[in-house]
Amino acid sequence: MKNQIKKVVLAYSGGLDTSIILKWLQDEYKCEVLTFTADIGQGEELESAKKKALSLGIKEENIFIKDLREEFVRDYVFPMFRANAIYEGEYLLGTSIARPLIAKTQAQIAIQTGADAVSHGATGKGNDQVRFELGYLAFNPDLKIIAPWREWDLNSREKLLAYAKKHKIDISKKKGKSPYSMDANLLHISYEGLVLENPANPPEEDMWRWTKSPKNAPDESEIITLEFQKGDLIKINDKKLSASKLLEKLNELGAKHGIGRLDIVENRFVGMKSRGCYETPGGTILLKAHRAIESITLDKEATHLKDELMPKYAKLIYNGFWFSPERIMLQALIDESQKYVNGKVKLELYKGNVSVIGRESAKDSLFNAAYSTFEEDEVYNQKDAAGFIKLNALRLIIAGKNGRKF
Amino acid sequence: MKNQIKKVVLAYSGGLDTSIILKWLQDEYKCEVLTFTADIGQGEELESAKKKALSLGIKEENIFIKDLREEFVRDYVFPMFRANAIYEGEYLLGTSIARPLIAKTQAQIAIQTGADAVSHGATGKGNDQVRFELGYLAFNPDLKIIAPWREWDLNSREKLLAYAKKHKIDISKKKGKSPYSMDANLLHISYEGLVLENPANPPEEDMWRWTKSPKNAPDESEIITLEFQKGDLIKINDKKLSASKLLEKLNELGAKHGIGRLDIVENRFVGMKSRGCYETPGGTILLKAHRAIESITLDKEATHLKDELMPKYAKLIYNGFWFSPERIMLQALIDESQKYVNGKVKLELYKGNVSVIGRESAKDSLFNAAYSTFEEDEVYNQKDAAGFIKLNALRLIIAGKNGRKF
Amino acid sequence: MKNQIKKVVLAYSGGLDTSIILKWLQDEYKCEVLTFTADIGQGEELESAKKKALSLGIKEENIFIKDLREEFVRDYVFPMFRANAIYEGEYLLGTSIARPLIAKTQAQIAIQTGADAVSHGATGKGNDQVRFELGYLAFNPDLKIIAPWREWDLNSREKLLAYAKKHKIDISKKKGKSPYSMDANLLHISYEGLVLENPANPPEEDMWRWTKSPKNAPDESEIITLEFQKGDLIKINDKKLSASKLLEKLNELGAKHGIGRLDIVENRFVGMKSRGCYETPGGTILLKAHRAIESITLDKEATHLKDELMPKYAKLIYNGFWFSPERIMLQALIDESQKYVNGKVKLELYKGNVSVIGRESAKDSLFNAAYSTFEEDEVYNQKDAAGFIKLNALRLIIAGKNGRKF
Amino acid sequence: MKNQIKKVVLAYSGGLDTSIILKWLQDEYKCEVLTFTADIGQGEELESAKKKALSLGIKEENIFIKDLREEFVRDYVFPMFRANAIYEGEYLLGTSIARPLIAKTQAQIAIQTGADAVSHGATGKGNDQVRFELGYLAFNPDLKIIAPWREWDLNSREKLLAYAKKHKIDISKKKGKSPYSMDANLLHISYEGLVLENPANPPEEDMWRWTKSPKNAPDESEIITLEFQKGDLIKINDKKLSASKLLEKLNELGAKHGIGRLDIVENRFVGMKSRGCYETPGGTILLKAHRAIESITLDKEATHLKDELMPKYAKLIYNGFWFSPERIMLQALIDESQKYVNGKVKLELYKGNVSVIGRESAKDSLFNAAYSTFEEDEVYNQKDAAGFIKLNALRLIIAGKNGRKF
């Protein structure tokens, strides 16, 4: 393959690893390299990625920088939260949900620039390689994919640094850069490696970059109101903002109150278990609030059907199948359920806790106190319950009369 | 039916409502009434229930009092927690899981005493009537069931009090008795009614009877270690205790640290939405810890299969189908998965937060840092990932080549 | 309730039972009775139902007759077949799928005529009462429902006949009328009762009204071609017909070749088992053909997701929840999957057998012989399989190295 | 790897392909080759495989021949039929279910003989390579696997024959040998390739090796009785036989009456669609009969739970995950359901049709005609249905009153 590649689009962060990859692609594949840097809210300066690319000999017209923040939250994060998606009971899929958008945009740049290949900096043991590559192939099945970590022999920190030195790539560490392996975007930050490699170890307090520790969070709680329309957040404290601004605002609130830290061992798609720590301040609030607005507006069986399908939906996203017929089918089902999910949720934030303290929906609440209290109401005749129970029990009664024991 | 009943076993708490029922059964059905009071850790004196029954004319030999605490936790709570059961994303099923045991024991007393009927004090609009009656019928399909709330016309607080007065039943409120409609057992306390009937209202702080408010919980966190064997808790801080003692201890720890409060709107089996507040201090810790020990010991696909089936399992318990072929089938599947779920979890408790800060399993951990780091190891060849991804993508590639868009 | 009803719309077949009900409603409820007779292809003369109604004193303007055949097949049968719906592995839901349309139309007539009640002739132990009533209530939650079979004491054939006689309702049996309890529409005929009440008995040959016995079917097989568009049948043998005409044609072909007989014991929603025999000649062919066109055009995981959800979808229809949020959600998922389900299927019909003997899709086939033969092709590198298998096995390998046995 | 292998166990059929592999292993890997030939009812002489192996230089003590027929049916086929497993609505998994047993036995021989590797003749594009290798690795994660079809360059019929000629392997075709790519065992025969590579082509009549064509099957139908115990077949026509003998007998009956032919396009685990034809005469009868005995003995919700999980279970077997925690968990659930699945089913076999004409269970039938007829009975009060329907409709009524439309 090496001699056949003419032009490759690299997912480029401006960091050391992808800078080494950039150089390595030029050297090994002797091909033109284009860089693509997406702003999905990772909080790094895009300008410096551009300078770095220029310094590594990339032509200005070959440097692509895109602000994907609004698209990311509107078309990826929000649809996923309609499903209340959680992987393995805990993980809010912060990394997983960003990869398809990056892959799609990168594939589109490849198509538009006539590139025949794409490349990324994900390692050969992780989930991200799968998510990137499934995304590329779903968009352009003819793209060649270069995954340097699976190809080269720079398989240790030392070899990488030696390679960088040899090729005059700046290896000076950014001040304050985390020693952990991290991923960040508008939804979350993840941490892997170092002390985390032993799941018996707690994370170090100074690992966390975003949220306050619950212990250092304000002693006063804060009450906020979130408003939803068709299952999507549209206002915080009655203020309408764009999707990405809403999530930014939620993140700020969550981070301040020590909300959204998570420390888990998860099962990677490629088969092994891995330890990760996550900060998802806004997402943690959003999930709680979305469940709460659904609790008064969504039909019972719609709720249960969503709950039963959620693990499958979350797994698809985790495994990289965002762009797949089955995810799109499930999304159609989920979106269909959200048309009446309108209303407001009041939440109290306090030292790591998100508590729902009120929910209302002017038009779409299915809750009616008259129905649930034990007194009479217009729709419910208590005598009906006898027949309901009797027929629900019928098969058990027949089995019992037949001598079966439970 | 009224003239046919000879002997009825009443689920009797000693409180006002079931005392009225006791009287009403004597009057309306002219039959012998036996009382059954179970100790499932509700924290009320059983002795006073006995006295009350005697004072209402029940013969001593017709008063049945059973301590079911150990059986409750060992055979109901723990099996349920093996499944990580949560109803509608939030509720830990504290009331639901106690009803089948009460119903079964009550049905057994009926069989043993030759009673032809059973009776309970659950109202005609709630879930508990279903749970009780499905339990009775699964155990003895020939039992007649008297559900006074669905029969009588005492359908308001005033009428009830008038009836009590007329029949000289003591209506003096116990000091400190909650004005809310409550249910309590070793796993939880629930609250319904009053200010909660509007889901836009927050609960009042003094409603909560068990847990400290996170705001009043200790400023110092506390670290505890839970040990599991085959998915069940066996030790706290290296101390072996019986199942019920373990849960008591966990409750104490959780209550102290403000853990396990919940405020939700849920969908009742009988069809309407209802607002409830719950305290599940020990259960909240237990669920988190069980997930954590599974995270290092349970196979990936076993985890996912459990996650996909959990909502159905939880719904069965919520709806009262504990004694049903399908719950037993699911339990067989769940129990089969737990044989290697052995090990220890370290948790930090702090002002409403339960954080996992370590997990280990001497023999059964499937986690191995060597597998998940990006460096080489003995079982994983990074080049394998290319083939893995390619074949996982194959159907998408073929679809793409066929012109399909995602 | 009896004095409150002013106007009731009765689902009226013109047969003896609904004629008795008509009379009984007039007598018991002293209210105006409107009759509604739907043509869903049951093969009976609507004109005679009209005459009968007139003869029982119904005013001409109160007699509603609607030809629902096209709507039935287009909007109910075809959407259901997109899902390959089968209840309990066998039953093609012929009765179940017709009830919601009848109920909806009846409820609409009630709204339009200002009627305050509806009535039907389904018995109190069957599924149809549920299907009718859920349909009524989904369309108009304020309608009162009169289900005579659950109210009156005419609970035996003798009492019914006596009542008819007394009220001068013609009880002379139609010549050739089946002694079985039957339901018929464009999709099927069902039989219950008599000799079928013992599941150890085979049905009598002369019970079957529609299909030839395989033994008497032609000795020559017949080859037909069905064409599908977005999962729906659009042509038979290259001839375009309306939905109902297509099903009629398929029925004719199936009936001729002895196709679509079924004899089962099924589980009713109300809790007991019941024996039924069914003839679904066209539907049996359609299901086989739809599966076949999907086999070359539908993505693998889309197929599997549909297969996993199908039992739930079929159960919803069987239980009467066609008009429910969860059925509509599932339909959205199913319909999303069908956009490329285009092409032709060739089938051979012979003495009860439907055999697929060819399928093709000019534009949307995902089948490519080059991919599946063992030789090289453009999309598949056999070496990729090693990595694919290795990573799929990884968790098993790790478990094995940990000493676990399978 | 090539120099490291000392001893390899080859799954050896005695045919041309595995004979070439045998030679190739000796030449390429310079290692000792052991052959393993399993009798799973494929209907070929094992003696000739032995002779062939000897003639290729394998030492007698290195030739392993095992009769696995009874184990195959008892421990693999029957447990699978308890689940009513069908892949993609059609395929009875005849090849899939045999592979794990072969792989397990082969891995055991490797352990017992101190071999460090295993090898098989499955191609690099099929499902069988996955099934074999997952089986090997589940039993012995340290085994090395040699899959010649993925390694060598003999990737066409011509090259293979040239290689055989060069190494003096007998390439004379067996008289009557099928030109199709086939797999056979006690449960089925499969066919791939040639004219089948175009899914628009019907199979040729003389391709089928086992079953009569329905057209040539006897004009007289045959009635048989199957008896089940705990979900497994134990007697045919009241005659008790071992598991494998029962299946042999059923095959004979099915083959005679033209039962069990299937022509489908299926989705392979490795990602492409493939055309296959299958003959499963006994299995087709068994599935129908098992469903029938379940229809009178299995609880409704148990039936539905099994139906919902069946596609997942079938997919696991198809994909090669027989030895996996999740298959074992599902098996525990399925087996739990079968304890009352006892009784007899009467079937009529006629020209491709299997019709159930009677089912009975002396002790375990849950069917009772009294319950299902419209007349009164002891367990069912028709008035109960009103309450049952009303509460099932409640959420729809509330939604309707809230203005929602379905």
Short mmCIF file of N, CA and C in Angstrom, two decimals, chain A residues 127-236:
data_model
loop_
_atom_site.label_atom_id
_atom_site.label_comp_id
_atom_site.label_asym_id
_atom_site.label_seq_id
_atom_site.Cartn_x
_atom_site.Cartn_y
_atom_site.Cartn_z
N ASN A 127 -10.75 1.64 21.63
CA ASN A 127 -12.02 1.72 20.92
C ASN A 127 -12.00 2.77 19.81
N ASP A 128 -11.15 3.78 19.97
CA ASP A 128 -11.25 4.91 19.05
C ASP A 128 -10.86 4.57 17.63
N GLN A 129 -9.89 3.69 17.47
CA GLN A 129 -9.54 3.24 16.13
C GLN A 129 -10.78 2.69 15.41
N VAL A 130 -11.57 1.93 16.14
CA VAL A 130 -12.76 1.34 15.53
C VAL A 130 -13.75 2.44 15.16
N ARG A 131 -13.97 3.35 16.10
CA ARG A 131 -14.96 4.41 15.87
C ARG A 131 -14.55 5.28 14.69
N PHE A 132 -13.27 5.65 14.62
CA PHE A 132 -12.81 6.45 13.48
C PHE A 132 -13.01 5.69 12.17
N GLU A 133 -12.56 4.46 12.16
CA GLU A 133 -12.49 3.74 10.89
C GLU A 133 -13.86 3.32 10.39
N LEU A 134 -14.75 2.92 11.32
CA LEU A 134 -16.12 2.63 10.88
C LEU A 134 -16.75 3.90 10.31
N GLY A 135 -16.45 5.03 10.91
CA GLY A 135 -16.98 6.30 10.40
C GLY A 135 -16.44 6.61 9.02
N TYR A 136 -15.14 6.46 8.82
CA TYR A 136 -14.57 6.72 7.49
C TYR A 136 -15.23 5.84 6.44
N LEU A 137 -15.32 4.55 6.77
CA LEU A 137 -15.77 3.57 5.77
C LEU A 137 -17.26 3.71 5.47
N ALA A 138 -18.01 4.13 6.48
CA ALA A 138 -19.44 4.33 6.24
C ALA A 138 -19.64 5.52 5.29
N PHE A 139 -18.72 6.47 5.34
CA PHE A 139 -18.87 7.64 4.47
C PHE A 139 -18.23 7.47 3.12
N ASN A 140 -17.14 6.75 3.12
CA ASN A 140 -16.45 6.53 1.85
C ASN A 140 -15.77 5.18 1.90
N PRO A 141 -16.44 4.18 1.37
CA PRO A 141 -15.91 2.82 1.51
C PRO A 141 -14.60 2.61 0.75
N ASP A 142 -14.21 3.56 -0.09
CA ASP A 142 -13.00 3.37 -0.87
C ASP A 142 -11.76 3.99 -0.25
N LEU A 143 -11.93 4.70 0.84
CA LEU A 143 -10.78 5.35 1.48
C LEU A 143 -9.80 4.32 2.01
N LYS A 144 -8.53 4.62 1.82
CA LYS A 144 -7.52 3.80 2.50
C LYS A 144 -7.29 4.40 3.88
N ILE A 145 -6.98 3.53 4.81
CA ILE A 145 -6.82 3.99 6.19
C ILE A 145 -5.43 3.67 6.69
N ILE A 146 -4.76 4.69 7.20
CA ILE A 146 -3.45 4.44 7.79
C ILE A 146 -3.55 4.66 9.30
N ALA A 147 -3.28 3.58 10.02
CA ALA A 147 -3.33 3.64 11.49
C ALA A 147 -1.91 3.41 11.99
N PRO A 148 -1.12 4.48 12.10
CA PRO A 148 0.31 4.30 12.39
C PRO A 148 0.59 3.44 13.61
N TRP A 149 -0.20 3.57 14.65
CA TRP A 149 0.06 2.80 15.86
C TRP A 149 0.00 1.29 15.63
N ARG A 150 -0.73 0.88 14.60
CA ARG A 150 -0.76 -0.56 14.30
C ARG A 150 0.34 -0.96 13.33
N GLU A 151 1.00 0.06 12.75
CA GLU A 151 1.97 -0.26 11.71
C GLU A 151 3.41 -0.10 12.14
N TRP A 152 3.67 0.98 12.82
CA TRP A 152 5.07 1.29 13.09
C TRP A 152 5.61 0.50 14.26
N ASP A 153 6.93 0.69 14.49
CA ASP A 153 7.51 -0.01 15.64
C ASP A 153 7.84 0.99 16.76
N LEU A 154 7.21 2.14 16.72
CA LEU A 154 7.45 3.13 17.77
C LEU A 154 6.55 2.84 18.98
N ASN A 155 6.64 1.61 19.44
CA ASN A 155 5.66 1.17 20.41
C ASN A 155 6.07 1.37 21.87
N SER A 156 6.81 2.41 22.12
CA SER A 156 7.07 2.79 23.51
C SER A 156 7.35 4.29 23.53
N ARG A 157 7.18 4.87 24.68
CA ARG A 157 7.40 6.30 24.86
C ARG A 157 8.83 6.68 24.41
N GLU A 158 9.79 5.84 24.77
CA GLU A 158 11.19 6.15 24.45
C GLU A 158 11.41 6.24 22.94
N LYS A 159 10.91 5.23 22.25
CA LYS A 159 11.11 5.22 20.80
C LYS A 159 10.47 6.43 20.14
N LEU A 160 9.30 6.79 20.65
CA LEU A 160 8.60 7.95 20.10
C LEU A 160 9.45 9.21 20.27
N LEU A 161 9.96 9.39 21.47
CA LEU A 161 10.74 10.59 21.74
C LEU A 161 12.01 10.61 20.89
N ALA A 162 12.62 9.45 20.74
CA ALA A 162 13.82 9.38 19.91
C ALA A 162 13.49 9.78 18.47
N TYR A 163 12.34 9.27 18.00
CA TYR A 163 11.93 9.59 16.63
C TYR A 163 11.68 11.09 16.50
N ALA A 164 11.01 11.66 17.49
CA ALA A 164 10.71 13.09 17.45
C ALA A 164 12.01 13.90 17.44
N LYS A 165 12.90 13.53 18.29
CA LYS A 165 14.18 14.23 18.38
C LYS A 165 14.91 14.19 17.03
N LYS A 166 14.95 12.99 16.50
CA LYS A 166 15.65 12.79 15.23
C LYS A 166 15.06 13.68 14.13
N HIS A 167 13.70 13.84 14.20
CA HIS A 167 13.03 14.62 13.15
C HIS A 167 12.75 16.05 13.58
N LYS A 168 13.40 16.45 14.67
CA LYS A 168 13.31 17.85 15.12
C LYS A 168 11.89 18.31 15.42
N ILE A 169 11.12 17.40 15.97
CA ILE A 169 9.79 17.79 16.42
C ILE A 169 9.90 18.24 17.87
N ASP A 170 9.32 19.36 18.16
CA ASP A 170 9.40 19.93 19.50
C ASP A 170 8.77 18.99 20.53
N ILE A 171 9.56 18.55 21.48
CA ILE A 171 9.01 17.63 22.48
C ILE A 171 8.87 18.27 23.85
N SER A 172 9.11 19.55 23.89
CA SER A 172 8.97 20.22 25.19
C SER A 172 7.51 20.13 25.62
N LYS A 173 7.34 19.72 26.83
CA LYS A 173 5.98 19.54 27.35
C LYS A 173 5.30 20.87 27.57
N LYS A 174 4.04 20.93 27.18
CA LYS A 174 3.29 22.14 27.49
C LYS A 174 3.18 22.27 28.99
N LYS A 175 3.30 23.48 29.44
CA LYS A 175 3.18 23.73 30.88
C LYS A 175 1.81 23.25 31.35
N GLY A 176 1.81 22.53 32.40
CA GLY A 176 0.53 22.11 32.96
C GLY A 176 -0.13 20.97 32.20
N LYS A 177 0.51 20.46 31.21
CA LYS A 177 -0.12 19.36 30.47
C LYS A 177 -0.25 18.12 31.37
N SER A 178 -1.36 17.46 31.25
CA SER A 178 -1.61 16.30 32.08
C SER A 178 -0.73 15.13 31.68
N PRO A 179 -0.23 14.40 32.64
CA PRO A 179 0.53 13.20 32.29
C PRO A 179 -0.36 12.02 31.89
N TYR A 180 -1.66 12.15 32.10
CA TYR A 180 -2.57 11.05 31.76
C TYR A 180 -2.89 11.05 30.27
N SER A 181 -3.31 9.93 29.80
CA SER A 181 -3.84 9.85 28.45
C SER A 181 -5.27 10.39 28.51
N MET A 182 -5.51 11.48 27.79
CA MET A 182 -6.80 12.16 27.93
C MET A 182 -7.54 12.32 26.61
N ASP A 183 -8.84 12.46 26.72
CA ASP A 183 -9.64 12.90 25.59
C ASP A 183 -10.62 13.93 26.13
N ALA A 184 -10.79 15.01 25.37
CA ALA A 184 -11.69 16.05 25.89
C ALA A 184 -12.58 16.58 24.77
N ASN A 185 -13.79 16.91 25.11
CA ASN A 185 -14.67 17.63 24.20
C ASN A 185 -15.76 18.31 25.04
N LEU A 186 -16.72 18.89 24.35
CA LEU A 186 -17.74 19.65 25.08
C LEU A 186 -18.52 18.80 26.06
N LEU A 187 -18.52 17.49 25.85
CA LEU A 187 -19.31 16.63 26.74
C LEU A 187 -18.49 16.11 27.91
N HIS A 188 -17.22 15.87 27.70
CA HIS A 188 -16.48 15.25 28.79
C HIS A 188 -14.97 15.32 28.64
N ILE A 189 -14.28 14.94 29.71
CA ILE A 189 -12.84 14.64 29.67
C ILE A 189 -12.67 13.22 30.19
N SER A 190 -11.79 12.47 29.55
CA SER A 190 -11.47 11.13 30.05
C SER A 190 -9.99 11.04 30.41
N TYR A 191 -9.70 10.13 31.33
CA TYR A 191 -8.33 9.91 31.78
C TYR A 191 -8.04 8.42 31.80
N GLU A 192 -6.86 8.08 31.32
CA GLU A 192 -6.40 6.69 31.39
C GLU A 192 -4.92 6.66 31.73
N GLY A 193 -4.47 5.52 32.20
CA GLY A 193 -3.03 5.32 32.39
C GLY A 193 -2.51 5.64 33.77
N LEU A 194 -1.19 5.49 33.91
CA LEU A 194 -0.47 5.75 35.16
C LEU A 194 -1.09 5.01 36.35
N VAL A 195 -1.37 5.73 37.40
CA VAL A 195 -1.86 5.09 38.61
C VAL A 195 -3.19 4.37 38.40
N LEU A 196 -3.92 4.80 37.36
CA LEU A 196 -5.22 4.18 37.08
C LEU A 196 -5.09 2.74 36.58
N GLU A 197 -3.88 2.39 36.15
CA GLU A 197 -3.74 1.05 35.58
C GLU A 197 -3.96 -0.06 36.60
N ASN A 198 -3.96 0.27 37.83
CA ASN A 198 -4.38 -0.69 38.86
C ASN A 198 -5.75 -0.28 39.38
N PRO A 199 -6.76 -1.08 39.09
CA PRO A 199 -8.12 -0.68 39.48
C PRO A 199 -8.33 -0.64 40.98
N ALA A 200 -7.38 -1.13 41.73
CA ALA A 200 -7.47 -1.02 43.19
C ALA A 200 -7.04 0.36 43.68
N ASN A 201 -6.38 1.12 42.82
CA ASN A 201 -5.94 2.46 43.21
C ASN A 201 -7.03 3.50 42.97
N PRO A 202 -7.19 4.41 43.91
CA PRO A 202 -8.07 5.55 43.62
C PRO A 202 -7.34 6.55 42.71
N PRO A 203 -8.08 7.35 41.97
CA PRO A 203 -7.42 8.39 41.19
C PRO A 203 -6.85 9.46 42.12
N GLU A 204 -5.81 10.13 41.66
CA GLU A 204 -5.27 11.25 42.44
C GLU A 204 -6.15 12.47 42.24
N GLU A 205 -6.31 13.22 43.30
CA GLU A 205 -7.19 14.38 43.21
C GLU A 205 -6.75 15.35 42.10
N ASP A 206 -5.45 15.52 41.91
CA ASP A 206 -5.03 16.53 40.93
C ASP A 206 -5.09 16.03 39.50
N MET A 207 -5.55 14.79 39.32
CA MET A 207 -5.79 14.32 37.95
C MET A 207 -6.94 15.08 37.31
N TRP A 208 -7.99 15.32 38.10
CA TRP A 208 -9.22 15.92 37.57
C TRP A 208 -8.96 17.36 37.11
N ARG A 209 -9.32 17.67 35.89
CA ARG A 209 -9.01 18.98 35.30
C ARG A 209 -10.18 19.93 35.23
N TRP A 210 -11.36 19.40 35.41
CA TRP A 210 -12.53 20.19 35.06
C TRP A 210 -13.40 20.53 36.27
N THR A 211 -13.85 19.48 36.92
CA THR A 211 -14.81 19.66 38.02
C THR A 211 -14.07 19.90 39.33
N LYS A 212 -14.70 20.68 40.16
CA LYS A 212 -14.23 20.78 41.54
C LYS A 212 -14.48 19.45 42.24
N SER A 213 -13.68 19.16 43.22
CA SER A 213 -14.00 18.03 44.08
C SER A 213 -15.27 18.38 44.84
N PRO A 214 -16.17 17.42 45.02
CA PRO A 214 -17.34 17.71 45.87
C PRO A 214 -16.92 18.35 47.19
N LYS A 215 -15.77 17.94 47.68
CA LYS A 215 -15.33 18.49 48.98
C LYS A 215 -14.99 19.97 48.91
N ASN A 216 -14.58 20.42 47.76
CA ASN A 216 -14.25 21.84 47.61
C ASN A 216 -15.34 22.64 46.92
N ALA A 217 -16.41 21.97 46.60
CA ALA A 217 -17.51 22.68 45.92
C ALA A 217 -18.21 23.59 46.94
N PRO A 218 -18.97 24.57 46.45
CA PRO A 218 -19.60 25.53 47.34
C PRO A 218 -20.47 24.87 48.41
N ASP A 219 -20.53 25.48 49.56
CA ASP A 219 -21.37 24.97 50.64
C ASP A 219 -22.83 25.31 50.43
N GLU A 220 -23.08 26.23 49.52
CA GLU A 220 -24.46 26.58 49.19
C GLU A 220 -24.88 25.83 47.94
N SER A 221 -26.07 25.25 47.99
CA SER A 221 -26.56 24.59 46.79
C SER A 221 -27.07 25.64 45.81
N GLU A 222 -27.28 25.23 44.59
CA GLU A 222 -27.76 26.15 43.56
C GLU A 222 -28.93 25.47 42.85
N ILE A 223 -29.98 26.25 42.64
CA ILE A 223 -31.17 25.68 41.99
C ILE A 223 -31.26 26.20 40.57
N ILE A 224 -31.43 25.30 39.63
CA ILE A 224 -31.53 25.71 38.23
C ILE A 224 -32.77 25.09 37.59
N THR A 225 -33.19 25.70 36.49
CA THR A 225 -34.34 25.18 35.77
C THR A 225 -33.95 24.91 34.33
N LEU A 226 -34.23 23.70 33.90
CA LEU A 226 -33.94 23.33 32.50
C LEU A 226 -35.26 23.15 31.77
N GLU A 227 -35.31 23.68 30.55
CA GLU A 227 -36.53 23.50 29.77
C GLU A 227 -36.25 22.65 28.54
N PHE A 228 -37.17 21.73 28.28
CA PHE A 228 -37.01 20.79 27.17
C PHE A 228 -38.09 20.97 26.13
N GLN A 229 -37.73 20.72 24.89
CA GLN A 229 -38.69 20.68 23.80
C GLN A 229 -38.39 19.45 22.96
N LYS A 230 -39.39 18.64 22.77
CA LYS A 230 -39.20 17.36 22.05
C LYS A 230 -37.96 16.61 22.53
N GLY A 231 -37.77 16.61 23.82
CA GLY A 231 -36.68 15.85 24.40
C GLY A 231 -35.33 16.54 24.42
N ASP A 232 -35.23 17.69 23.76
CA ASP A 232 -33.95 18.40 23.75
C ASP A 232 -33.99 19.60 24.69
N LEU A 233 -32.86 19.84 25.31
CA LEU A 233 -32.73 21.03 26.16
C LEU A 233 -32.80 22.27 25.28
N ILE A 234 -33.63 23.25 25.68
CA ILE A 234 -33.66 24.50 24.90
C ILE A 234 -33.37 25.74 25.74
N LYS A 235 -33.57 25.65 27.04
CA LYS A 235 -33.31 26.82 27.88
C LYS A 235 -32.74 26.40 29.23
N ILE A 236 -31.86 27.25 29.74
CA ILE A 236 -31.41 27.10 31.14
C ILE A 236 -31.82 28.36 31.88
#
